[in-house]
Structures are given as C-alpha cells and as structure tokens.
PDB file of N, CA and C in Angstrom:
ATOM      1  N   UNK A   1     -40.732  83.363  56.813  1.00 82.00           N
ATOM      2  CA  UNK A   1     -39.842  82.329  56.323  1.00 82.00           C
ATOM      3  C   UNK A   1     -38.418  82.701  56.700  1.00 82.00           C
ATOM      4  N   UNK A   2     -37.735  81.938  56.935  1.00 93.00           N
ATOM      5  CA  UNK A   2     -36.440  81.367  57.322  1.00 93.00           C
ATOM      6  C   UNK A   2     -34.930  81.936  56.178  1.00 93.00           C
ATOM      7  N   UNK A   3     -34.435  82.772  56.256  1.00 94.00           N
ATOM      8  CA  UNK A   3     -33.197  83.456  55.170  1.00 94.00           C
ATOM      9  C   UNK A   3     -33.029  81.342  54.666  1.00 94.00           C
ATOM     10  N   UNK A   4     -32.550  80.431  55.169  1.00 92.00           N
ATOM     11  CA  UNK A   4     -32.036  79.202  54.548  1.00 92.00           C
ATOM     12  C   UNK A   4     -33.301  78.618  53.793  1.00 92.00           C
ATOM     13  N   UNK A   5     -34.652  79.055  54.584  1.00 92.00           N
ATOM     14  CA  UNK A   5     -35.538  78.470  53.626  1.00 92.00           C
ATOM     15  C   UNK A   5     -36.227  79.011  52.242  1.00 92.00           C
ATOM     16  N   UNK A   6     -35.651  80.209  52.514  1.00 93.00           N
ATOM     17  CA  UNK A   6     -36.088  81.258  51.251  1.00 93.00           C
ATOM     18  C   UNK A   6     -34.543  81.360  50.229  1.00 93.00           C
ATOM     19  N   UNK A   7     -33.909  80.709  50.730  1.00 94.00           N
ATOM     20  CA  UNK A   7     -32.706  80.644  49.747  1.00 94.00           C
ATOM     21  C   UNK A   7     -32.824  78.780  48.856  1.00 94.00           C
ATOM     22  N   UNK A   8     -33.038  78.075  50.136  1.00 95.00           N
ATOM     23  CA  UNK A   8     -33.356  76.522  49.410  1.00 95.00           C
ATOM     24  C   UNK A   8     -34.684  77.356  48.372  1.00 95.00           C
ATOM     25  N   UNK A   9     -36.004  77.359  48.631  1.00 95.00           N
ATOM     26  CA  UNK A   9     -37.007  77.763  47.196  1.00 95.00           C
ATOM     27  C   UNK A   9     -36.483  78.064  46.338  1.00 95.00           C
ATOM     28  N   UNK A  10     -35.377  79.659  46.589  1.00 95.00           N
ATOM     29  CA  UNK A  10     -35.158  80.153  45.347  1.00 95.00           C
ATOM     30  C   UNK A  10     -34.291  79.122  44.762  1.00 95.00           C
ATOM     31  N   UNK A  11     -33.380  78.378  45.182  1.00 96.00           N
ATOM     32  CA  UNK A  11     -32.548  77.442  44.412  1.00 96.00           C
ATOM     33  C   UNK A  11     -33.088  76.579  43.610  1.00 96.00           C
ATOM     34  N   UNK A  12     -34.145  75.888  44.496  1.00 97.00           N
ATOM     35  CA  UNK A  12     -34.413  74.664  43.647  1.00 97.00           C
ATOM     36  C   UNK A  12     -35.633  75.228  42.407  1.00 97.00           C
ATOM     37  N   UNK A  13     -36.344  76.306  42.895  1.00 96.00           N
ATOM     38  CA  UNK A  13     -37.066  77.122  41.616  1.00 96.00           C
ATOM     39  C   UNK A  13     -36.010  77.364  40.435  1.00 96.00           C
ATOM     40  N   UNK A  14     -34.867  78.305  41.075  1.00 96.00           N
ATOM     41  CA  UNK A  14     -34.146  77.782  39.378  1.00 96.00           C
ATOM     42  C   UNK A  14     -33.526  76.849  39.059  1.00 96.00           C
ATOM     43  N   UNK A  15     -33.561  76.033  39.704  1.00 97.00           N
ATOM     44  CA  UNK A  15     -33.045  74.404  39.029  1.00 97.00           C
ATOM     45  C   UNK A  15     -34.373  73.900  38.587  1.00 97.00           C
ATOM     46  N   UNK A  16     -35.572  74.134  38.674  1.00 97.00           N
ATOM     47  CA  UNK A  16     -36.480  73.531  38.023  1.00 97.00           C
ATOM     48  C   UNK A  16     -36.691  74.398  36.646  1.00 97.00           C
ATOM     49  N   UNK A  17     -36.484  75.456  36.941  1.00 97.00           N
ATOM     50  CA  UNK A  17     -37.016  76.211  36.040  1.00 97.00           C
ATOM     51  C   UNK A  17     -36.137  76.120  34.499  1.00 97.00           C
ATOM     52  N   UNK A  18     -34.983  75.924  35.461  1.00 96.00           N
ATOM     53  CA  UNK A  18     -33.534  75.785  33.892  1.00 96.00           C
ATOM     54  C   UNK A  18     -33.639  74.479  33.494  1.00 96.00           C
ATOM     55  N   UNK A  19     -34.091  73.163  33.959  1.00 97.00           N
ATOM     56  CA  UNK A  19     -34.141  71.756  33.857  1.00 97.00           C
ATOM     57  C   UNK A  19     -35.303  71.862  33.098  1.00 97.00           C
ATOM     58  N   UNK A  20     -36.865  72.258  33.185  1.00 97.00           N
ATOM     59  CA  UNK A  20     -37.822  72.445  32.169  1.00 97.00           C
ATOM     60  C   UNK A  20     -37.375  73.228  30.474  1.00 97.00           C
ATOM     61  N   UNK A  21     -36.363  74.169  30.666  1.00 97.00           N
ATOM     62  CA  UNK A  21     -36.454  74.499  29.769  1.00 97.00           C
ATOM     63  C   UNK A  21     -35.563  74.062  28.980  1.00 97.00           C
ATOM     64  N   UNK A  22     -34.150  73.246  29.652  1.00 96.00           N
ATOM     65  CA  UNK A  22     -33.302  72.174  29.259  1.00 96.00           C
ATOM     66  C   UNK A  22     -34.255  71.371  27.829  1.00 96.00           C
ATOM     67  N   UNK A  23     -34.997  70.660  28.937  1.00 96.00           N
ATOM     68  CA  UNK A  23     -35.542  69.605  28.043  1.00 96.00           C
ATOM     69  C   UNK A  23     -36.541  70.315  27.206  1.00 96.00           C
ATOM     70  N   UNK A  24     -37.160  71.773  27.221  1.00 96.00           N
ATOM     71  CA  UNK A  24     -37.697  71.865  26.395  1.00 96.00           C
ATOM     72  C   UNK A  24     -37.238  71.941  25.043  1.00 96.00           C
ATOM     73  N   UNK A  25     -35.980  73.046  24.998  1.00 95.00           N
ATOM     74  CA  UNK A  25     -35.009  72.928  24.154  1.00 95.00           C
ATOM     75  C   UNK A  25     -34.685  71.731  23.148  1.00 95.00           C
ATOM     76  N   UNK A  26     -33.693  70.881  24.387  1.00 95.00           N
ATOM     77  CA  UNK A  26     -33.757  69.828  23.487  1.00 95.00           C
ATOM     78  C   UNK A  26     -34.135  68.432  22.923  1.00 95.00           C
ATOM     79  N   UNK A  27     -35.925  68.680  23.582  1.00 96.00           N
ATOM     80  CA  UNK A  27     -36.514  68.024  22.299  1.00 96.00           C
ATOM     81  C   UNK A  27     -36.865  69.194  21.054  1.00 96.00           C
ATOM     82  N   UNK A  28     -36.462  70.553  20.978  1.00 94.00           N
ATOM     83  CA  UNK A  28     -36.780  70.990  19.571  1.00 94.00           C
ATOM     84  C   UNK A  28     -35.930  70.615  18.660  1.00 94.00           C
ATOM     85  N   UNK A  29     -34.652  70.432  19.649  1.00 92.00           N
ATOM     86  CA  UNK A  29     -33.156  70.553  18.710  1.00 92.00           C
ATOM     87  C   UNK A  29     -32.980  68.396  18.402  1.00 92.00           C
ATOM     88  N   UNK A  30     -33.559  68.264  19.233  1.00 92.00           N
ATOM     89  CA  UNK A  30     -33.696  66.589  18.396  1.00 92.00           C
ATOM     90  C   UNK A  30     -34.890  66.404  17.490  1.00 92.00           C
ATOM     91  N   UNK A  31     -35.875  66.891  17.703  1.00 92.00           N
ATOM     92  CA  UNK A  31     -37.095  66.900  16.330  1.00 92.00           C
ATOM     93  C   UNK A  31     -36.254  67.583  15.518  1.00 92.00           C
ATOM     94  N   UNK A  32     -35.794  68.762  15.347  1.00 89.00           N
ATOM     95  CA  UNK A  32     -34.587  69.384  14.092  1.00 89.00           C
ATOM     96  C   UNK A  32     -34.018  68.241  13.276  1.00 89.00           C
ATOM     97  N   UNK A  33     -33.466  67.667  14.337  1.00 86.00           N
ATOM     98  CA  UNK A  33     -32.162  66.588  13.556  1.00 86.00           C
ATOM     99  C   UNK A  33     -32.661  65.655  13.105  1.00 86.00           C
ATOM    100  N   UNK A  34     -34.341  65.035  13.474  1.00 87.00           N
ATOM    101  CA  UNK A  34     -34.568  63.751  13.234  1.00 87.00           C
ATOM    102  C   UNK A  34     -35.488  64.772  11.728  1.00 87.00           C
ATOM    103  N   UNK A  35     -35.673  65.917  11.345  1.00 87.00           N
ATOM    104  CA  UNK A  35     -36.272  66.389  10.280  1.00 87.00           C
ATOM    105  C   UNK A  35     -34.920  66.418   9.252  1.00 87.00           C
ATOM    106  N   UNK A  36     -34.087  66.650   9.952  1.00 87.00           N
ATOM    107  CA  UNK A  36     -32.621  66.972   8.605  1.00 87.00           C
ATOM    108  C   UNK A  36     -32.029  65.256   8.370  1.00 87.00           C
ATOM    109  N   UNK A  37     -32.553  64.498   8.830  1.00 87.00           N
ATOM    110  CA  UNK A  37     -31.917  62.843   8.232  1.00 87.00           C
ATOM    111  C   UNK A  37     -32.646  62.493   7.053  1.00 87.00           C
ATOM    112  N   UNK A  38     -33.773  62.150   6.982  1.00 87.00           N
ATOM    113  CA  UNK A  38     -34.135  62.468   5.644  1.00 87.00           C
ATOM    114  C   UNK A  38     -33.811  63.023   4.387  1.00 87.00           C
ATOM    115  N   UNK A  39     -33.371  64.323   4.625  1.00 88.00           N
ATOM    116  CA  UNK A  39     -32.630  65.649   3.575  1.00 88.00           C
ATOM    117  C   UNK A  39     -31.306  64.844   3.992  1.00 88.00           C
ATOM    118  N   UNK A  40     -30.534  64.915   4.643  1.00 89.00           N
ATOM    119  CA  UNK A  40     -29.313  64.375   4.637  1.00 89.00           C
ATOM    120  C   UNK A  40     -29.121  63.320   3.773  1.00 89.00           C
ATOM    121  N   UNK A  41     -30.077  62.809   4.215  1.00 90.00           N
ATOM    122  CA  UNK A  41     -30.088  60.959   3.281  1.00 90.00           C
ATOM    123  C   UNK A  41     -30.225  60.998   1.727  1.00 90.00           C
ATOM    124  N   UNK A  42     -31.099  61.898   1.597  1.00 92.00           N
ATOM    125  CA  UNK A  42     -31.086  62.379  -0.121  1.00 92.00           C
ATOM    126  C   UNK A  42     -29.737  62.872  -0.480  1.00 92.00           C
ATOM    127  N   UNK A  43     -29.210  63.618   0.149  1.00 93.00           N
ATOM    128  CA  UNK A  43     -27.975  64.488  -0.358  1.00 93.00           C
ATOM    129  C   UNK A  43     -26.992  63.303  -0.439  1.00 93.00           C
ATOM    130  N   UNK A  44     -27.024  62.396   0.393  1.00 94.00           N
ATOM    131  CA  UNK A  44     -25.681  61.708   0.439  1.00 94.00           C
ATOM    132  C   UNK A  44     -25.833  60.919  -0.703  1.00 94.00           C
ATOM    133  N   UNK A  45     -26.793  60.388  -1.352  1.00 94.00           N
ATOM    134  CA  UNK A  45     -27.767  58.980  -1.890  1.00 94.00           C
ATOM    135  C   UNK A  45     -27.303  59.900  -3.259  1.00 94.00           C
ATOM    136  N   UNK A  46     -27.952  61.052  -3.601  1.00 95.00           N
ATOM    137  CA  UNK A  46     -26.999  62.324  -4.759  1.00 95.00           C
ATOM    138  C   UNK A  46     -25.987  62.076  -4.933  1.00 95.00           C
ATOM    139  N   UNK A  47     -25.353  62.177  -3.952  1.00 96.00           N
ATOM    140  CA  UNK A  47     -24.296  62.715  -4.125  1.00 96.00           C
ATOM    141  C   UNK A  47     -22.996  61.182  -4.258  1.00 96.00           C
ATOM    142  N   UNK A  48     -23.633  60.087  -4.015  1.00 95.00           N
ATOM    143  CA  UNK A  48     -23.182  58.930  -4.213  1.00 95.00           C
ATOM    144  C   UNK A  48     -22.956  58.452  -5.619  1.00 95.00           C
ATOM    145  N   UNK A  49     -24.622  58.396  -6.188  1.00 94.00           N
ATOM    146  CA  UNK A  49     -24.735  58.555  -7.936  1.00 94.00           C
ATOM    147  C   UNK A  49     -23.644  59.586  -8.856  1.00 94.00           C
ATOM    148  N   UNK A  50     -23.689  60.235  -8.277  1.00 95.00           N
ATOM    149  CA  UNK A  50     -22.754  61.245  -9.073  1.00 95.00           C
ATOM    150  C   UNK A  50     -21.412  60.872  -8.817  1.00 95.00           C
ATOM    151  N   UNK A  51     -20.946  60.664  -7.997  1.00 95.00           N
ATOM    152  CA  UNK A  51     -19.873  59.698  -7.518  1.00 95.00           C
ATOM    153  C   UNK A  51     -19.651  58.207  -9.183  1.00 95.00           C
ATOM    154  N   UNK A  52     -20.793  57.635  -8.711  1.00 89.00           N
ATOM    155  CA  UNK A  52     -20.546  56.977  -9.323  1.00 89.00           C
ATOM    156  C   UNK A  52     -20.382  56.701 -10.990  1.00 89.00           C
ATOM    157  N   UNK A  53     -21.232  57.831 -11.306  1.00 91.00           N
ATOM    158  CA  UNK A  53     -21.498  58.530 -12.847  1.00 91.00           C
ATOM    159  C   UNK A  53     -20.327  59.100 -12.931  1.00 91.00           C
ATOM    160  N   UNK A  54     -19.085  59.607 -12.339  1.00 92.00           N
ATOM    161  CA  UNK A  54     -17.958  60.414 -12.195  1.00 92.00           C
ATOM    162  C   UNK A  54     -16.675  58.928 -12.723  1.00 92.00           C
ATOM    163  N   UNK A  55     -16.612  58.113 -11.656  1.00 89.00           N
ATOM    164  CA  UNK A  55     -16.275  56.912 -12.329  1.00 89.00           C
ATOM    165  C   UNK A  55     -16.346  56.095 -13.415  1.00 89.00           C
ATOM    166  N   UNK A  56     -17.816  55.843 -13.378  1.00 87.00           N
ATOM    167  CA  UNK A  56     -18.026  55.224 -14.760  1.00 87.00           C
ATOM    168  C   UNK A  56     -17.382  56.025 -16.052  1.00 87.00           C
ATOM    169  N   UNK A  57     -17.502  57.236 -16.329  1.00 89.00           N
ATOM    170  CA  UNK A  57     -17.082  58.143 -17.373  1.00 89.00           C
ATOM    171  C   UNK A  57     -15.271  58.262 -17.443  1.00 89.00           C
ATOM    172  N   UNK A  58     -14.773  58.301 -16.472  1.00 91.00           N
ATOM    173  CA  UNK A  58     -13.587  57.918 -16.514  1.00 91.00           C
ATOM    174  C   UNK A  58     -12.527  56.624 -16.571  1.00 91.00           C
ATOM    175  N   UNK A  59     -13.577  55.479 -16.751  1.00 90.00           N
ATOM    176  CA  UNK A  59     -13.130  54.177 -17.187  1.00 90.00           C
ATOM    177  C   UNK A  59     -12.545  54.135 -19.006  1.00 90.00           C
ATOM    178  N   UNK A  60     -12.103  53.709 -18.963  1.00 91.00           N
ATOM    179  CA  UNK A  60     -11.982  53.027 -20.259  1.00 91.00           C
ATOM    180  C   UNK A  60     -13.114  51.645 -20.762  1.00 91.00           C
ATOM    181  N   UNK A  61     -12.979  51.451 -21.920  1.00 91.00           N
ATOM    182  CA  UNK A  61     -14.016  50.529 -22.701  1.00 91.00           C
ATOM    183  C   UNK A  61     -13.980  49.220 -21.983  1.00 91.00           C
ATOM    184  N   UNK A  62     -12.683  48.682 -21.840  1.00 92.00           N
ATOM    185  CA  UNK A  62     -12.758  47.555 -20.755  1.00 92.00           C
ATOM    186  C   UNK A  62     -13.799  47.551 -19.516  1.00 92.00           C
ATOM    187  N   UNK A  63     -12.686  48.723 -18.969  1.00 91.00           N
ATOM    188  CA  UNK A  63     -13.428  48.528 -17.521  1.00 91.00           C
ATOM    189  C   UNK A  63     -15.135  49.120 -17.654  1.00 91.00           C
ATOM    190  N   UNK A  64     -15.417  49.583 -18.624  1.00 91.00           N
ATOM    191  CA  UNK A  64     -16.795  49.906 -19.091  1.00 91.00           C
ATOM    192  C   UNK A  64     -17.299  48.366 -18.656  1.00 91.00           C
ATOM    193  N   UNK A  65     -17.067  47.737 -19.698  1.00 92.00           N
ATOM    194  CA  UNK A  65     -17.636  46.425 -19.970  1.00 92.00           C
ATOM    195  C   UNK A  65     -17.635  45.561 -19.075  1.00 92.00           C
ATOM    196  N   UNK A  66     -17.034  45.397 -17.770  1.00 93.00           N
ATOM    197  CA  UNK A  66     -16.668  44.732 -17.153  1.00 93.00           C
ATOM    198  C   UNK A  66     -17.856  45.118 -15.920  1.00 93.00           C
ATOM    199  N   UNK A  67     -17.790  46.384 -15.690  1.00 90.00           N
ATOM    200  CA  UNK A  67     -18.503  47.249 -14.549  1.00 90.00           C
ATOM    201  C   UNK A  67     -20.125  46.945 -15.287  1.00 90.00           C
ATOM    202  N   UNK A  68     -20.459  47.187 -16.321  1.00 92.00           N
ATOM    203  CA  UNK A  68     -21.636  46.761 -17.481  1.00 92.00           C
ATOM    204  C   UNK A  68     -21.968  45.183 -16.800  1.00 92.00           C
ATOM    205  N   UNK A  69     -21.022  44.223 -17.045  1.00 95.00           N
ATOM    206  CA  UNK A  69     -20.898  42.820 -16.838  1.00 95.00           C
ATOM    207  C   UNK A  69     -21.209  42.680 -15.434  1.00 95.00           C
ATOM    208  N   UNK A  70     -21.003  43.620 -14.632  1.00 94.00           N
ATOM    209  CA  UNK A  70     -20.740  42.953 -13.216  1.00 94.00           C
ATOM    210  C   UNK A  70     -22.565  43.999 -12.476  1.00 94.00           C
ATOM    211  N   UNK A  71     -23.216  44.770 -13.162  1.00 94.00           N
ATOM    212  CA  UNK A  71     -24.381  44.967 -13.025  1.00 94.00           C
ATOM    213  C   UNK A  71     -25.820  44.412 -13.614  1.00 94.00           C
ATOM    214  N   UNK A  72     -25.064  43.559 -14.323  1.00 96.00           N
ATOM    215  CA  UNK A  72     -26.099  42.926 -15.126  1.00 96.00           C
ATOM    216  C   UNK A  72     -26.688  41.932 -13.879  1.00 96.00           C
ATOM    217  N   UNK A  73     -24.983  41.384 -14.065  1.00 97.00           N
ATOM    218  CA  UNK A  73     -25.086  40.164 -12.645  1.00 97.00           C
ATOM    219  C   UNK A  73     -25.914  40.397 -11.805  1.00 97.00           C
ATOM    220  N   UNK A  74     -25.722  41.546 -11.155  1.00 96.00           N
ATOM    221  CA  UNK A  74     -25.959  42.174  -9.754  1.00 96.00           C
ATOM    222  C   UNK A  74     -27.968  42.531  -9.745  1.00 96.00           C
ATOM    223  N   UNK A  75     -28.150  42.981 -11.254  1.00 97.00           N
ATOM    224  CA  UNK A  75     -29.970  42.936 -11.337  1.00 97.00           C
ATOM    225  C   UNK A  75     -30.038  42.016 -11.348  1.00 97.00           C
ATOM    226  N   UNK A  76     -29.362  40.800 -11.770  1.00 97.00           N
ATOM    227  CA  UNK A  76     -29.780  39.023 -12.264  1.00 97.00           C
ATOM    228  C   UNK A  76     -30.772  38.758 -10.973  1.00 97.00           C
ATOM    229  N   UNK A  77     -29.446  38.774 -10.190  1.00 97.00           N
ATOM    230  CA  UNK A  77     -29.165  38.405  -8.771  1.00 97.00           C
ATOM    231  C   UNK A  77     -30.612  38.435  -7.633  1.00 97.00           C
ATOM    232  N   UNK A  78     -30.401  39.837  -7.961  1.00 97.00           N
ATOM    233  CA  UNK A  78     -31.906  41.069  -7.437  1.00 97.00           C
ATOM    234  C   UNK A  78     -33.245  40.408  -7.809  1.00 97.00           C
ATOM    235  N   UNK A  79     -32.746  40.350  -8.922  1.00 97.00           N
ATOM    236  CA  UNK A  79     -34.401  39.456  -9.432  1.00 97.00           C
ATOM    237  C   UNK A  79     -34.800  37.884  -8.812  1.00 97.00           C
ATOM    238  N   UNK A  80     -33.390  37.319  -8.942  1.00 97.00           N
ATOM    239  CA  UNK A  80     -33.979  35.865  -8.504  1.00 97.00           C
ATOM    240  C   UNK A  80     -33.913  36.040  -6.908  1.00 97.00           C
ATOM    241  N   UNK A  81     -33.479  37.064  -5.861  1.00 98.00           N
ATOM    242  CA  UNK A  81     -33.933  36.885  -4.838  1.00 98.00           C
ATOM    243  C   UNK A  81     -35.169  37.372  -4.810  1.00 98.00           C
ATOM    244  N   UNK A  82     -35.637  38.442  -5.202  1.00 97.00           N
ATOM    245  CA  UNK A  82     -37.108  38.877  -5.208  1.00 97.00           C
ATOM    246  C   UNK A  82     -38.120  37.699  -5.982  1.00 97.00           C
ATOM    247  N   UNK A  83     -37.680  37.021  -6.858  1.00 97.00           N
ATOM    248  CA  UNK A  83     -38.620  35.498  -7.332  1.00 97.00           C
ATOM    249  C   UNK A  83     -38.738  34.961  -6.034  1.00 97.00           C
ATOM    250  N   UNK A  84     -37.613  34.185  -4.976  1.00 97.00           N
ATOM    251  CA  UNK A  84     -37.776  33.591  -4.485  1.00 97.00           C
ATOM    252  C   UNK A  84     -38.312  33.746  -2.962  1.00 97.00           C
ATOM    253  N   UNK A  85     -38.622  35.107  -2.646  1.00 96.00           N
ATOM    254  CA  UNK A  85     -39.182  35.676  -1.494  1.00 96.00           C
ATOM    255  C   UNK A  85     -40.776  35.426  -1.741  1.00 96.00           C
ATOM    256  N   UNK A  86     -40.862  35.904  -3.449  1.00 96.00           N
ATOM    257  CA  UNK A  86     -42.387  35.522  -4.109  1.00 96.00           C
ATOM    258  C   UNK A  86     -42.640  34.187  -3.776  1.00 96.00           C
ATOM    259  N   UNK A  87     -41.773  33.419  -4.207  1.00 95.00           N
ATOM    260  CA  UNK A  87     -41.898  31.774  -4.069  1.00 95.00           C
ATOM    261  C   UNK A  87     -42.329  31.409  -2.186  1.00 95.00           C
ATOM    262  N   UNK A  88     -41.341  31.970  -1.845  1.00 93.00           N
ATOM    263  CA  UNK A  88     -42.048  31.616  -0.123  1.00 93.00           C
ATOM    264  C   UNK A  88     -42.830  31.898   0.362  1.00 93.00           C
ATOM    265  N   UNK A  89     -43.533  33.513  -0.078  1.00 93.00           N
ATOM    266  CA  UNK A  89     -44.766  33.696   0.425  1.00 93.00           C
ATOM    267  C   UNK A  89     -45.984  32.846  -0.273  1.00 93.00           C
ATOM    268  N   UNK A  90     -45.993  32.425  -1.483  1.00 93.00           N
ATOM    269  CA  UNK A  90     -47.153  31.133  -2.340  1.00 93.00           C
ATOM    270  C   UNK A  90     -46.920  30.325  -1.444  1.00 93.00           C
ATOM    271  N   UNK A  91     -45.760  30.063  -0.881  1.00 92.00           N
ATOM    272  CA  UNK A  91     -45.755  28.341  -0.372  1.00 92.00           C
ATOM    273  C   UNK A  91     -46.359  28.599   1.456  1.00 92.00           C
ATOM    274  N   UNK A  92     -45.525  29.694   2.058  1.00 91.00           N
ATOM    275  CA  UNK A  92     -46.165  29.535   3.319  1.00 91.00           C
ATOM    276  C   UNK A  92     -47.488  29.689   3.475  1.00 91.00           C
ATOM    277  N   UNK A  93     -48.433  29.984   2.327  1.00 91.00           N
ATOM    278  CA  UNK A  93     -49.863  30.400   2.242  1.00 91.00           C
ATOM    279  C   UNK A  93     -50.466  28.814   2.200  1.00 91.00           C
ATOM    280  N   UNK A  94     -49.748  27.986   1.123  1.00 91.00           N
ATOM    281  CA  UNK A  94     -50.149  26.682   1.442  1.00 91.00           C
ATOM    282  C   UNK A  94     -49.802  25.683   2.519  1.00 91.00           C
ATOM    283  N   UNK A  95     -48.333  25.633   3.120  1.00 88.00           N
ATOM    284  CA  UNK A  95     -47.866  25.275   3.646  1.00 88.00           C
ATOM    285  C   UNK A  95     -47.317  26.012   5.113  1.00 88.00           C
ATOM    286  N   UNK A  96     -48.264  26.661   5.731  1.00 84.00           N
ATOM    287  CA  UNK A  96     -47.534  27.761   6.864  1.00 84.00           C
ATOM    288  C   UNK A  96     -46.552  27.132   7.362  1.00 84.00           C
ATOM    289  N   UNK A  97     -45.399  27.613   7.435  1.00 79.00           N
ATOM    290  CA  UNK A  97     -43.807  27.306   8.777  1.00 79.00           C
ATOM    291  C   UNK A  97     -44.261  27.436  10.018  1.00 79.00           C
ATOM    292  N   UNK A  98     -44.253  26.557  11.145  1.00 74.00           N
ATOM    293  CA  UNK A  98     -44.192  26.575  12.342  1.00 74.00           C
ATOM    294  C   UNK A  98     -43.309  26.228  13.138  1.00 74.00           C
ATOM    295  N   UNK A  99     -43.036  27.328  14.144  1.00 71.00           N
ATOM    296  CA  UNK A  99     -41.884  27.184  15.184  1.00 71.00           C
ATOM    297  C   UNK A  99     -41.768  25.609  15.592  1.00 71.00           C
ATOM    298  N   UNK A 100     -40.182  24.848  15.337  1.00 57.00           N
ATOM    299  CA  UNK A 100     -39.968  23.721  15.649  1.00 57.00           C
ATOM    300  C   UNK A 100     -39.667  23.651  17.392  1.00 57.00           C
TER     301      UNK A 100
END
C-alpha cells in the first residue's frame, strides 16, 4: 500500500471511529435528559404549590376571600367544561359529526 493510501484509511478509520462513538455518547446523554424531565417536572410543579401556599399565607382576610372567591369560580368552571365534553361524547355516540 501506497504512504497516501495508508494515511487516507488511517484518517477516515478515525473519523469513523470518533463519529460512532459521538453518537454513541449522545444518545446516552439525551436518554439522561429525557429521564430527568419528569423529576424536573415534579420539582418545578413542588415547588410552584409552595409558591403558592407562601402567598396565600401572606394575604390578608380580604385578599384571602377574594383568591377563595376566584377558585371556587375557577373549579365551577372546570366542572362545567368537563360536563360538557361528557355531553359531546353522549351526543356524538348518537349523532356522529362528519367532516363538512
């Protein structure tokens, strides 16, 4: 073999060899991250509540009542959209929607 052709092998051997292990790498280090979103998501979702338990306690009776007033609403709300999702699935069972 040829000094240019035994220098092209060795080259492109370690460009294959560092490019395999590139990507072996980082799919470990993206399976990692797609395992820590989950845990992330809890911590933040924590750490939100407490947030918000931090607020509430530092209101006064007003703004108690008001924040009280404005969650009541907010389950009201919750409920009659979840009735009425109920309501559409009874009706498209009798009545299926078809693309106009």
């Amino acid at each position: 073999m040829s000094r240019a052709a035994k220098l092209t092998f060795g080259i492109t051997s370690a460009l294959t060899v560092g490019t395999i292990t590139y990507v072996h790498f980082d799919q470990k280090w993206a399976q990692q991250a797609l395992r820590q979103g989950p845990i992330n998501d809890m911590e933040r979702v924590k750490q939100h509540r407490e947030d918000k338990q931090r607020r509430f306690d530092a209101m006064n009776d007003e703004e108690k009542a008001e924040f009280l007033r404005k969650e009541k609403v907010r389950k009201e709300l919750l409920a009659e959209h979840d009735m009425q999702l109920q309501l559409k699935a009874q009706y498209e069972k009798v009545q299926p929607i078809g693309k106009s």
